[in-house]
Every structure is written in C-alpha cells, then in structure tokens.
Amino acid sequence: MDHKDRFANFSAQNPQKWEDPSVLDYSSRIEPPLQGNPGAQIKFPDPLNELLQASKLQDWDPAAMLNNLSFLEQKIHHLRGLVHSIVGRRDRVSGQAQPYGLVAQQQQLVTADLTSIIVQLISTAGGLLPYVKHTPSTQSATSPSLGQFQPQNGGGGSGGSGVSELQNSVDVSTNEEHESKDEEDGEELGENLFPGTYEILQLEKEEILAPHTHFCTICGKGFKRDANLRMHMRGHGDEYKTPAALAKPNKESSSEPALIKRYSCPFTGCKRNKDHKKFQPLKTILCVKNHYKRTHCDKRYTCSRCNTKKFSVIADLKTHEKHCGKDKWLCSCGTTFSRKDKLFGHIALFQGHTPAIPLDDTKGSTGICDPGDSSEAVNKVGNMDMFNFSSSVDVKGSIDDPAGCFSPLNFETCNFGGFHEIPRQPFDDSESSLAFLLSGSCSYTDKSGED
Amino acid sequence: MEFQSKKKHHHHHHPLSPHSSSNPFDILTEEIVCKILDHLHDDPSAIKSFSLTCKSFYSIESRHRVTLRPLRAELLPRTFHRYPFVSHLDLSLCPRVDDPTLNVISSTWKPTLRSINLSRSRFFTNAGLSSLFVNCSGLVEVDLSNATQLTDLAASAIAEAKNLERLSLARCKLITDMGIGCIAVGCRKLKSLCLKWCLRVGDLGVELIALKCKQIQSLDLSYLPITEKCLNSVLQLQHLEDLVLEGCHGIDDDGLSTLEQSCKSLKMINLSNCQNVTHTGLSSLINGTEQLQQIILAYGSSVTSDLAKCLHTYSKLQSIKLDGCIITWSGIKAMACLRAPIKELSFSKCSGLTDDGLSFLVQSHKDLRKLDITCCRKITYTSIDSITSSCTSLISLRMESCSLVSKEAFVLIGERCSFLEELDATDNEIDDKGLKSISRCSKLSILKLGICPNISDEGLAKVGSCCSQLKELDLYRATAVSDAGIAAIADGCPALEMINIAYNDKITDTSLISLSKCWMLKALEIRGCLGVSSIGLSAIAAGCKQLTVLDVKKCFNVNDSGMLPLAQFSQNLKQINLSYCSVTDVGLVALTSLSRLQNMTILHLAGLTPNGLAAALLACRALTKVKLHASFRPLLSQSILGYMEAHGCIFHWRDKAFQKEMDPKGWRLHFGKSGSEVP
C-alpha cells in the first residue's frame, strides 16, 4: 500500500528519537470509565483479550482508526476483486484443467491478504480496548506501568486524587510565561557549545509540521513518540515484546562515543538556521517544532475567550487560556499582567505608563482573592477556566469553538458520542499535551466527585 | 469667620462717612495697608476688625487674603467673591465637603489655589477630587489624611496633580499599590509623602514611588506591610531627609543586612515600634548617612552598648529618642562616649534608667537642651543634681512621675537651669520652696504641676510675679492651691493661654473672676471644682473672648445662667464639656448661637430632655462630635440623627452610670500615690 510505504520511508528518514522526560513516555491519557458504553461490555476470549490488552497501551486515536478502517475497506475491496476474477476465470475456463501452480498461487495470495486483513482488524479493534471494563487486578497485571496513572474504574474520585496531585505539580511548571517556556524547551542562548563539537541536524518543514514522526511498519499507524510506537508494536507479535525490542533504542549506541546533537531550523535567514552568522542551535526536536511553529508559521489558534491573542502552538493557546481573563493587573497602555509585580516592573521601565484602575469595581484592584470570582466566571461561559470547571461547561464552550472540540479533554470526558460527525482537522494536539491532558482529568475528577 | 456680623457692620459704616474725602484712612496707599495686614497675620480677629474699618480697607483685605479657614462649608459660597486670590484653603473645620463643593472651589480658585487641607472632611469622592486636581493644576500641597472612603480611583485622580509636592494620605486604608502607582507616575515633583496606616500599600507601591519621585525629601511609611525590598530603592533617593518606618513589622535584621544602598542625605530616621530590628539592622540601615541628626528608636530593642556604638560615627547627631526601651548600663556608657554633642534625649518610660547611668551620661553631654525622663521611676535627687550641674542650658525638662525625686531636687533646678522654658513636674514631691526656686526661670512658658499636693498659693504667687511669659499652667488636683494663688497667676501672667485647676474644692468663682483678666486664655479646665458657679463662668465668658476649650464637667453649680453669657460672648468656643452640670434645655439651646461649637460632651445633664437636645442639635450648625448618654439614643428621632450625620456630625454614645465625685483623699487611695500618670 502506498501510504504505508510513505510512512515507512518517513520513519527511515527520521532516525532521531524524542528526548522526552520519561513521564511523557508513558503519558497515555487518563482514560475515563465509560460505563454507559454498551460496546465496552463485550467479552473477549482470554488469549485475544491478552493480545488486545497489550495493544491498548497506546493512545486510542480515532483518526488512526478511521485510516485503518478505510485501509481495511480498500483491502477487502481489493481481495473481493481478486476472488471475483478467480471465480470469473474459473467460469470462463470451465471443463479445462487449471494448472495446479496457478491455483496454489492464487490461494496463497488470497490467504496472505486475508491474514493481513485479520491482523489489521485486530489491531484496529485493539484501539477500543482501553474502554473495556477491566478489573483492577487484570489491569495491574497487564500494564503495571500504567497502574499509577489510571483511575480505578467506578471510583473516579479516589482514583483521581493521585492524578490531580500530579496534575498540580505539573501545572505549576506549565504555568510559566512563554519566555521561560522557551528556556525549558532548550532554546536559551546561554549554551556554550563550540562549533564542531556537536552534530547539526536539520529537519525539513514537512517533517517538522507532520503530526506524527513514528510510524508502525506493519499497520502504518503514526505516533508522536517512539516509546508509544514500541508499546504499540507489542500488539503485532511476541517478537516485539522482548526487553530488547522494548528498550530505548538510544541505549544501544551508548557504547559508541555519542556526539551531541543540535538542531537547525530549515528557515533560511533565521538565527536558528545553521547558515546564520550567529547561529544558535536548538537543543531538541521539540525545540525545533515549537520554534518553527512560533516563528515561521501562522498563528492560527485564536483564544476563544479574548478573541485577540493568537498562537501557532496549541499548547501555548492552552496555557494562555488558563490565565486569560485572569490578567487583572492592567497598565494604561492596555497590556495586562497576571502578576502585580510584573505590572509594576513594566511601569517602572516605561515612561508615562501608569496602573489602570478599573472604573466599575475597585474590588479587582484590591489584590485580595475573592472567593466569589470563580462563580462569576462560571456564568461567563466564554471566559471559563478549564482547570476549575466541570467538563459539562467545557461542552458548551466547545460548541462555538471548533478547535476546542478536538482537544482530547473533550473527546474523553464529554463529547465522546458525537465525535464521528465532526470533521477531523489535520492537526493533533502536539508534544506537550501532558498539561491539558491532566487538567482534563482534573475536571473529570471534579465532576465525578460531585456526582 | 463670622460673615453675617461683618456685613451688618459694613452697612452701618456707610452712613457714618458720607464724605469719602474726609476719610483719614484714604491717605494710606494700598501698599502700606498690605504691610499692616502682613503684621496682623497671627491674629485673625485683628484682621477682621481691620477689614471692617472702612470700605477701602475691606476691599484691600479681600484682595490681600491668601489663606482661608472657613468655619463651615456652607459659608464658602460667600467667600468666593470676597476673596478672589485664595491660595491656601484649610477645610479642617468643615466636616462635610461634598463633590459639588469641591467643584465650585476648583472652578473659583482655579488659578490661585496652591494648598488644600481635607484631612477632617468627608463626603467627597474621587469625582470631586478629579475636578479639583484637573482644574487647580497649581496645587502643591494636599492633605487627604483620614479619607478612609477613598479608593484607588481617588488616587488616580490625585495623579492629575502634576505639580504636587506635599501629600498626606494617612489612614487612607482602601488605597492600594495600584493607586500609589498612579500617584508615583503622575506626581513626579513630590517632596513629602505620608502613607502612614495605608495598610494596603506594600513594597511594590513604595518602590515605584522611590523610582519615579526622585525629589522626595520626607517619607512616612509607618505601619505599612513593607519589607527591605522597597528600602533599597527608597535609600537611593538623593534628597531623602526624613524617613519614618514606625511599626513596620516586616522589616527585620536579616532583611536590612541585605541592603546595598546608603542614603547620604538622611537627617532623621524613626524606627519606633520596629521590634524585629536590633543594632545590626540599624547599622545596615544608617550606614553611610553622615548627615544624620535625629534618631528615634522608641519601643524597640533594648539599648545595649552595641546599639549605642552604632551611633558613634555620626558627628551631626543631635537628638536621640529611646522612649520605652530597656536601657542597659553598658548602653548608657557607650552613649556617653558619643562624639556628637547631643541636644535632645528622650527616655520616657525607660524603666532601666538609673541614677548612675543618667548621671554618667549627662556629664558628657553638657549641651543638652531637652531631656525627657517621664516615668523613670528609679532616678532620685542624685540624677537631678547631675543634670542641673552639667546641663545648665536645659530648656525643657519633663519628669512626670519621677516619684523618688525629693523636693530638694527642685530647688536645684531653679538655681542652676535658669533658661528653662518647659517643666513637667506632674505627680512629684515639689513644694513651695522648690516652686519659688523654679520661678527664677523667667522664660518659663509651660509649667505642669498636676498631682503636686505640696505646692500652695505661696509658691504660685512667686511664679505669678516672676514668670510673665507663662502660657500653660497645669494644676490638676494640686489640692493645696486656692483662689489667692490663681489670682497671683492671673495678675502676673497675662499671656496665659491654658490653665487646668480641676478637682480642687478650694477654687471658687473668685479664681475665675481673676482669670477673666487673662484675655489670651484659650483653654480652661475646671472639672470637679464644686465651689465654682455660673457667676464665675460668666466673668470668664465676658473677659476671655479667645476661649476655645471649656471643661466644666462636674461643676454642679454651673447652670443655665452660666450658659447665657457663654452664648453671648464666647464666639470662639469650639469644645465644651458640660457633663453633670445643672444645665437644662434652655442653657443648651442658648449655646446654639455659638457658630464655631464643634465638639460637645453632654452626659448626665440635670435638666436635659430629648426635645431640648433635638432642638440644640439641629440648631448647632458646626457640630462634628457629640458625646451623649446611650439612653438618649432611642429617644431621638432617627431623622434627626440621620440629618446630623449627613452634615458630618459623629455621635459617641456612652453608657456610663452616674458617678458620684470621690473626695480627694479617696481618689489618692484609689489611684495610689506612686500611682501612674494622670488619668
């Protein structure tokens, strides 16, 4: 199949592995229990169940499934044509002796295709399995690495507590402004690497903007992280379950003297491009992606609350949305700040700027956190905060915000039933999805706590 | 200002001079008249009479006047035309100044207004302030203390006053860093800023002030929740002279040790009530401040040798105030070694101060002018001996409740400190012999002899004959004094402005009749003088036209007939206490003719009815504070209370039971001899 080949080529071109924090390697979303889904009650025979268990470890990706289904459809169509032609040929040459070799060849072809279809079907069905109700014991036996993240079914409140703690700790780090985010991404200028002491790699624009960079050589499914691909591969057979197959590929090369890798931006003239006089390399692929999108791409994600701020990296939008509307420290120049000291630093710096006092309420400027704030914000649906409010509010918010519909939060928590009708946009939530995945889990937990 | 009478007078004047050419005053040029007026600036009543002399004087005075202190805001409209060039407007007597008033003020005196005092006024908002500051761009000084209703919106209105140099926002508790930030950006010429008790102003606001207002000379940051963070910027102010950090509990030694700046211009630092600052913090704070003249460390850490040694390098130091601190012997020794000639020392309520320490200290600071040893209960004759022999140029000695000092010590004071102008000997053993000696101090202006039972008429007679400059005399519970002593004072001290002869049953109307000669008398307190009646009070009313404060509480013999002359003559009366007097509705209603009466305490008045009270309250237009018994509260109509409050009057409801006067002996037993200060 041609698209499969393309995927294979792609991953061959792209041998670099993500250097993500280990927590991201297992960042499978916290899947909410879907007790109401009748399909989830299907009982599988044990061996199959085990097989499917393994494949469930990667993300359940509706786009991939759609791909797989059309792929299956094509294959079945192709097979049907093949069998049809065999039947037609037999009718035409009835009475004549068929050469044995040809028959065997045809049979072999059909069998091979059928096998491929079955594998594909199983693999696709495996994507559904995370939503099947499991007993906690099975779960911990089959996927011990996930046990700590996965909420216990039927006990959303208790299972979610650990998650929300984690969420809090992660949330703090994502709470930074963009400058510091860049630093975290490794874009800081302070690195003192001499030219020549590192290897410069340059990805092309298409690679940078591709939603997936790791593809399964068997089924063609794409992944953002190699670790997720490796988890996925386990579904394709026992040979992918060995420790060697599951180990980080980087570790093999640790015996060789590892040359430090740095990345160049493909945009000519950019300071991050290797041909620039004052070239400053980017540390990781993640940095390349974020840098490229932020610097050289359109800012196509507009904040649904303020309708002014635009972003090219969806994670930046999510971070902004978290604080949008909460920037109550306002300067006369119109700039808002989430922190009073930032505003005062700004005013100290610029002549003629002065703190802006809101005319209607002085409450906002008192600096005292008002417990009534949150309830006010709930009333303004357009201004709600993902973190604080229940997912039902999110649904309302996502109705007039198509981009919001595609956040995994909405798929998983509330908008599950309707996602097929919504056309899929070519982007996916990208690299740093962890933050809002977890905040999604938090609102989910909140909701079930109330229930 | 009494404008009605002025106008009447003016009309009378006309027919008296039908031929303007015959007016002898016409030969005086306007320039000369203005010079005369300049000499009268201390005495408002003199200016008033002057302006009423003739039409031309009236108009010259109108144009000459630049300061105005109206009695009530309602009188303001009459002044707009009469005084076109007012630059200093003091509204501290007007409790109600609303936005329309501020609007008219700002449009009338738009070109001239430089200073406005709203510290006692209420009912205005940011809208009124906005119109004031936008119109009167020449405003240099604004006092908005106690404007607890003002928010950051008002602060942003203040920020329009681009030429503002002096601003007080004391107790503006709703103003936050944001408002202060506006002021910092808008008022770049600020030289003096008081933010005392602005509890919502923190490091960020103060820091911005220090960054933007580089001309600041005086900064009061008392009781603000600030830390050393803002001090780095504050200390960078090149012109800062006075820094008050009283009660800043967020400032401590650790923080101060991180300071990198030193303020070379600093002259005064006040670290009172900073319990977390010891000598280490202090030395970091004043490091390099060579101009330091005054340091106030009241109610702080104990005065050790380390603390005193911090002060050794400051050669210009003149004044050290250590009130309420624990004083150690080593600290005193180190203070004695200070290079600078100290002129003022304050040890009020320093329990650790001993004879040895004080004697040692004063021997090395012979140039001392002012010494406060109030309630230093360990010191005796020895200390006074050392003080008087070393510090002969002493001007002020406050030694209230130095109970162990013997009567002989006071003889020494009179013999050796002849320049003394102020002596507080309240609650001491001083007797007539000591008082006679003290009367040698011919410049004596303030003499406090409260609770000195050993002094009598004999001593006072000597004071009366020698101390002609006496302005204040306190004889509270000086029970051996009688009419003769008071008569001697009244005869010899024409400058007397304040006298207290409370709780003395030897005092009769004769005393008051004598005192009526003191035409400068402004404050008279005769509480609990049972021998005093309306006759004496009438004499005071007729003689002492300047009388501003009168306390006749528990003068049971004062009745309505005493109120009538007060109502007629005491047009300057602002404050009166009539509690327990035999005054009825009639007397109280009569007092309503006093157009300046602001403050009235009328508890347990013999013949007061709710109706009489209501009538009096409604008729007294200038009232700002009334103390009443709580039993009247339900008896007064709500509409009356509402009306009064809307006009700026505040009611204080007291629920005290009727107290019978204790006899003097009983009082002494009750409070004890060593007994603390005067209640």
Tab-separated table of N, CA, C and O in Angstrom, chain A residues 261-333:
chain	number	residue	atom	x	y	z
A	261	LYS	N	23.920	16.150	19.740
A	261	LYS	CA	23.138	16.543	18.571
A	261	LYS	C	22.473	17.880	18.843
A	261	LYS	O	21.910	18.101	19.916
A	262	ARG	N	22.582	18.743	17.864
A	262	ARG	CA	21.869	20.003	17.931
A	262	ARG	C	21.136	20.188	16.621
A	262	ARG	O	21.495	19.596	15.610
A	263	TYR	N	20.109	21.056	16.664
A	263	TYR	CA	19.233	21.128	15.508
A	263	TYR	C	19.242	22.503	14.882
A	263	TYR	O	19.437	23.521	15.547
A	264	SER	N	19.007	22.481	13.589
A	264	SER	CA	18.974	23.734	12.838
A	264	SER	C	17.575	23.927	12.292
A	264	SER	O	16.894	22.979	11.916
A	265	CYS	N	17.155	25.155	12.252
A	265	CYS	CA	15.842	25.479	11.706
A	265	CYS	C	15.963	25.559	10.185
A	265	CYS	O	16.902	26.175	9.676
A	266	PRO	N	15.038	24.958	9.427
A	266	PRO	CA	15.171	24.954	7.972
A	266	PRO	C	14.914	26.314	7.334
A	266	PRO	O	15.156	26.485	6.136
A	267	PHE	N	14.463	27.286	8.103
A	267	PHE	CA	14.095	28.586	7.544
A	267	PHE	C	15.358	29.408	7.301
A	267	PHE	O	16.071	29.758	8.238
A	268	THR	N	15.607	29.731	6.051
A	268	THR	CA	16.830	30.464	5.712
A	268	THR	C	16.756	31.881	6.274
A	268	THR	O	15.713	32.538	6.168
A	269	GLY	N	17.862	32.284	6.870
A	269	GLY	CA	17.912	33.632	7.424
A	269	GLY	C	17.575	33.683	8.899
A	269	GLY	O	17.815	34.683	9.558
A	270	CYS	N	17.003	32.594	9.374
A	270	CYS	CA	16.650	32.532	10.793
A	270	CYS	C	17.935	32.357	11.594
A	270	CYS	O	18.881	31.701	11.150
A	271	LYS	N	17.943	32.947	12.768
A	271	LYS	CA	19.122	32.850	13.629
A	271	LYS	C	19.371	31.400	14.044
A	271	LYS	O	20.485	31.030	14.394
A	272	ARG	N	18.317	30.642	13.998
A	272	ARG	CA	18.441	29.236	14.375
A	272	ARG	C	18.837	28.360	13.182
A	272	ARG	O	18.878	27.148	13.300
A	273	ASN	N	19.025	29.006	12.031
A	273	ASN	CA	19.447	28.255	10.853
A	273	ASN	C	20.959	28.188	10.825
A	273	ASN	O	21.658	29.152	11.120
A	274	LYS	N	21.456	27.018	10.433
A	274	LYS	CA	22.899	26.768	10.569
A	274	LYS	C	23.751	27.691	9.698
A	274	LYS	O	24.930	27.875	9.955
A	275	ASP	N	23.107	28.323	8.710
A	275	ASP	CA	23.878	29.205	7.842
A	275	ASP	C	23.949	30.628	8.381
A	275	ASP	O	24.613	31.490	7.804
A	276	HIS	N	23.244	30.870	9.446
A	276	HIS	CA	23.236	32.218	10.024
A	276	HIS	C	24.587	32.506	10.674
A	276	HIS	O	25.222	31.619	11.235
A	277	LYS	N	24.980	33.806	10.592
A	277	LYS	CA	26.292	34.183	11.125
A	277	LYS	C	26.405	33.866	12.610
A	277	LYS	O	27.409	33.383	13.101
A	278	LYS	N	25.336	34.208	13.311
A	278	LYS	CA	25.374	33.974	14.760
A	278	LYS	C	24.478	32.795	15.102
A	278	LYS	O	23.622	32.891	15.978
A	279	PHE	N	24.660	31.749	14.416
A	279	PHE	CA	23.790	30.570	14.571
A	279	PHE	C	23.727	30.089	16.023
A	279	PHE	O	24.744	29.912	16.682
A	280	GLN	N	22.506	29.926	16.483
A	280	GLN	CA	22.309	29.365	17.813
A	280	GLN	C	21.466	28.116	17.662
A	280	GLN	O	20.291	28.194	17.308
A	281	PRO	N	22.085	26.962	17.870
A	281	PRO	CA	21.364	25.713	17.614
A	281	PRO	C	20.229	25.488	18.602
A	281	PRO	O	20.213	26.051	19.701
A	282	LEU	N	19.305	24.660	18.173
A	282	LEU	CA	18.206	24.261	19.048
A	282	LEU	C	18.546	22.919	19.652
A	282	LEU	O	19.158	22.066	19.004
A	283	LYS	N	18.117	22.731	20.875
A	283	LYS	CA	18.588	21.568	21.615
A	283	LYS	C	17.922	20.264	21.197
A	283	LYS	O	18.580	19.248	21.076
A	284	THR	N	16.603	20.305	21.053
A	284	THR	CA	15.895	19.056	20.783
A	284	THR	C	14.931	19.238	19.613
A	284	THR	O	14.660	20.367	19.193
A	285	ILE	N	14.387	18.147	19.193
A	285	ILE	CA	13.400	18.205	18.115
A	285	ILE	C	12.169	18.979	18.571
A	285	ILE	O	11.562	19.732	17.810
A	286	LEU	N	11.875	18.807	19.831
A	286	LEU	CA	10.741	19.524	20.397
A	286	LEU	C	10.953	21.029	20.251
A	286	LEU	O	10.046	21.781	19.876
A	287	CYS	N	12.182	21.442	20.533
A	287	CYS	CA	12.518	22.860	20.387
A	287	CYS	C	12.353	23.293	18.942
A	287	CYS	O	11.837	24.378	18.666
A	288	VAL	N	12.796	22.430	18.022
A	288	VAL	CA	12.679	22.760	16.603
A	288	VAL	C	11.226	22.970	16.244
A	288	VAL	O	10.853	23.978	15.630
A	289	LYS	N	10.399	22.043	16.677
A	289	LYS	CA	8.973	22.117	16.333
A	289	LYS	C	8.353	23.398	16.873
A	289	LYS	O	7.681	24.122	16.152
A	290	ASN	N	8.598	23.637	18.163
A	290	ASN	CA	7.994	24.816	18.773
A	290	ASN	C	8.542	26.090	18.153
A	290	ASN	O	7.797	27.019	17.856
A	291	HIS	N	9.839	26.095	17.967
A	291	HIS	CA	10.458	27.285	17.381
A	291	HIS	C	9.895	27.546	15.994
A	291	HIS	O	9.514	28.676	15.670
A	292	TYR	N	9.823	26.521	15.186
A	292	TYR	CA	9.371	26.695	13.808
A	292	TYR	C	7.936	27.194	13.770
A	292	TYR	O	7.596	28.125	13.040
A	293	LYS	N	7.122	26.554	14.583
A	293	LYS	CA	5.708	26.951	14.574
A	293	LYS	C	5.550	28.370	15.090
A	293	LYS	O	4.807	29.167	14.529
A	294	ARG	N	6.260	28.685	16.168
A	294	ARG	CA	6.091	30.002	16.776
A	294	ARG	C	6.647	31.101	15.885
A	294	ARG	O	6.110	32.203	15.831
A	295	THR	N	7.733	30.818	15.208
A	295	THR	CA	8.443	31.879	14.493
A	295	THR	C	8.058	31.958	13.035
A	295	THR	O	7.986	33.040	12.469
A	296	HIS	N	7.826	30.821	12.418
A	296	HIS	CA	7.666	30.847	10.963
A	296	HIS	C	6.298	30.384	10.488
A	296	HIS	O	6.106	30.197	9.299
A	297	CYS	N	5.397	30.141	11.371
A	297	CYS	CA	4.074	29.699	10.930
A	297	CYS	C	3.022	30.716	11.332
A	297	CYS	O	3.236	31.543	12.209
A	298	ASP	N	1.881	30.622	10.689
A	298	ASP	CA	0.755	31.468	11.040
A	298	ASP	C	0.296	31.137	12.445
A	298	ASP	O	0.329	29.985	12.866
A	299	LYS	N	-0.208	32.176	13.091
A	299	LYS	CA	-0.787	31.933	14.411
A	299	LYS	C	-2.249	31.631	14.177
A	299	LYS	O	-3.076	32.547	14.126
A	300	ARG	N	-2.567	30.386	14.037
A	300	ARG	CA	-3.930	30.089	13.617
A	300	ARG	C	-4.850	29.725	14.765
A	300	ARG	O	-6.029	29.537	14.563
A	301	TYR	N	-4.310	29.610	15.944
A	301	TYR	CA	-5.192	29.297	17.073
A	301	TYR	C	-5.483	30.578	17.834
A	301	TYR	O	-4.594	31.184	18.430
A	302	THR	N	-6.729	30.972	17.805
A	302	THR	CA	-7.130	32.206	18.484
A	302	THR	C	-7.793	31.843	19.805
A	302	THR	O	-8.560	30.885	19.876
A	303	CYS	N	-7.491	32.623	20.805
A	303	CYS	CA	-8.097	32.356	22.118
A	303	CYS	C	-9.592	32.616	22.029
A	303	CYS	O	-10.031	33.659	21.552
A	304	SER	N	-10.347	31.654	22.475
A	304	SER	CA	-11.795	31.764	22.350
A	304	SER	C	-12.376	32.703	23.402
A	304	SER	O	-13.543	33.052	23.340
A	305	ARG	N	-11.556	33.087	24.354
A	305	ARG	CA	-12.095	33.965	25.399
A	305	ARG	C	-11.899	35.430	25.061
A	305	ARG	O	-12.820	36.214	25.078
A	306	CYS	N	-10.669	35.765	24.724
A	306	CYS	CA	-10.409	37.179	24.466
A	306	CYS	C	-10.499	37.497	22.982
A	306	CYS	O	-10.628	38.661	22.615
A	307	ASN	N	-10.441	36.475	22.146
A	307	ASN	CA	-10.515	36.642	20.693
A	307	ASN	C	-9.457	37.582	20.145
A	307	ASN	O	-9.622	38.131	19.065
A	308	THR	N	-8.413	37.815	20.882
A	308	THR	CA	-7.349	38.672	20.362
A	308	THR	C	-6.020	37.928	20.282
A	308	THR	O	-5.342	37.979	19.261
A	309	LYS	N	-5.709	37.222	21.329
A	309	LYS	CA	-4.416	36.541	21.356
A	309	LYS	C	-4.437	35.359	20.388
A	309	LYS	O	-5.392	34.592	20.350
A	310	LYS	N	-3.359	35.264	19.593
A	310	LYS	CA	-3.254	34.170	18.634
A	310	LYS	C	-1.968	33.398	18.876
A	310	LYS	O	-0.960	33.979	19.277
A	311	PHE	N	-2.041	32.119	18.572
A	311	PHE	CA	-0.887	31.250	18.818
A	311	PHE	C	-0.704	30.296	17.652
A	311	PHE	O	-1.662	29.945	16.971
A	312	SER	N	0.520	29.855	17.455
A	312	SER	CA	0.753	28.840	16.446
A	312	SER	C	0.984	27.480	17.086
A	312	SER	O	0.844	26.456	16.420
A	313	VAL	N	1.326	27.473	18.354
A	313	VAL	CA	1.475	26.202	19.062
A	313	VAL	C	0.268	26.049	19.971
A	313	VAL	O	-0.032	26.951	20.767
A	314	ILE	N	-0.424	24.941	19.822
A	314	ILE	CA	-1.691	24.816	20.539
A	314	ILE	C	-1.474	24.792	22.050
A	314	ILE	O	-2.309	25.281	22.815
A	315	ALA	N	-0.333	24.285	22.460
A	315	ALA	CA	-0.057	24.258	23.899
A	315	ALA	C	0.042	25.669	24.458
A	315	ALA	O	-0.375	25.923	25.588
A	316	ASP	N	0.564	26.582	23.645
A	316	ASP	CA	0.648	27.968	24.081
A	316	ASP	C	-0.749	28.540	24.277
A	316	ASP	O	-0.999	29.285	25.219
A	317	LEU	N	-1.631	28.164	23.351
A	317	LEU	CA	-3.019	28.612	23.477
A	317	LEU	C	-3.637	28.099	24.764
A	317	LEU	O	-4.286	28.828	25.500
A	318	LYS	N	-3.386	26.818	25.021
A	318	LYS	CA	-3.973	26.228	26.230
A	318	LYS	C	-3.434	26.927	27.467
A	318	LYS	O	-4.180	27.224	28.396
A	319	THR	N	-2.141	27.175	27.475
A	319	THR	CA	-1.540	27.860	28.614
A	319	THR	C	-2.146	29.247	28.768
A	319	THR	O	-2.495	29.670	29.863
A	320	HIS	N	-2.301	29.917	27.648
A	320	HIS	CA	-2.876	31.266	27.702
A	320	HIS	C	-4.319	31.223	28.194
A	320	HIS	O	-4.718	32.015	29.029
A	321	GLU	N	-5.066	30.263	27.674
A	321	GLU	CA	-6.490	30.197	28.038
A	321	GLU	C	-6.684	29.970	29.525
A	321	GLU	O	-7.649	30.397	30.116
A	322	LYS	N	-5.715	29.296	30.089
A	322	LYS	CA	-5.786	29.044	31.520
A	322	LYS	C	-5.776	30.341	32.308
A	322	LYS	O	-6.376	30.451	33.354
A	323	HIS	N	-5.055	31.326	31.793
A	323	HIS	CA	-4.904	32.575	32.532
A	323	HIS	C	-5.687	33.718	31.914
A	323	HIS	O	-5.783	34.780	32.505
A	324	CYS	N	-6.241	33.474	30.725
A	324	CYS	CA	-6.940	34.549	30.026
A	324	CYS	C	-8.121	35.007	30.875
A	324	CYS	O	-8.882	34.209	31.392
A	325	GLY	N	-8.251	36.317	30.993
A	325	GLY	CA	-9.340	36.848	31.799
A	325	GLY	C	-8.960	37.010	33.245
A	325	GLY	O	-9.581	37.750	33.978
A	326	LYS	N	-7.894	36.317	33.622
A	326	LYS	CA	-7.448	36.471	34.992
A	326	LYS	C	-6.371	37.542	35.102
A	326	LYS	O	-5.926	37.863	36.180
A	327	ASP	N	-5.968	38.082	33.985
A	327	ASP	CA	-4.950	39.127	33.989
A	327	ASP	C	-5.578	40.428	34.437
A	327	ASP	O	-5.988	41.253	33.639
A	328	LYS	N	-5.684	40.586	35.739
A	328	LYS	CA	-6.404	41.760	36.220
A	328	LYS	C	-5.470	42.937	36.449
A	328	LYS	O	-5.906	44.016	36.759
A	329	TRP	N	-4.183	42.729	36.295
A	329	TRP	CA	-3.251	43.842	36.519
A	329	TRP	C	-3.031	44.537	35.193
A	329	TRP	O	-2.344	44.046	34.313
A	330	LEU	N	-3.672	45.687	35.089
A	330	LEU	CA	-3.772	46.350	33.805
A	330	LEU	C	-2.952	47.634	33.788
A	330	LEU	O	-2.978	48.414	34.734
A	331	CYS	N	-2.236	47.833	32.699
A	331	CYS	CA	-1.462	49.068	32.524
A	331	CYS	C	-2.256	50.017	31.636
A	331	CYS	O	-3.091	49.577	30.843
A	332	SER	N	-1.953	51.307	31.737
A	332	SER	CA	-2.664	52.296	30.921
A	332	SER	C	-2.434	52.064	29.433
A	332	SER	O	-3.222	52.497	28.610
A	333	CYS	N	-1.366	51.364	29.105
A	333	CYS	CA	-1.093	51.107	27.693
A	333	CYS	C	-1.924	49.946	27.165
A	333	CYS	O	-1.858	49.626	25.991
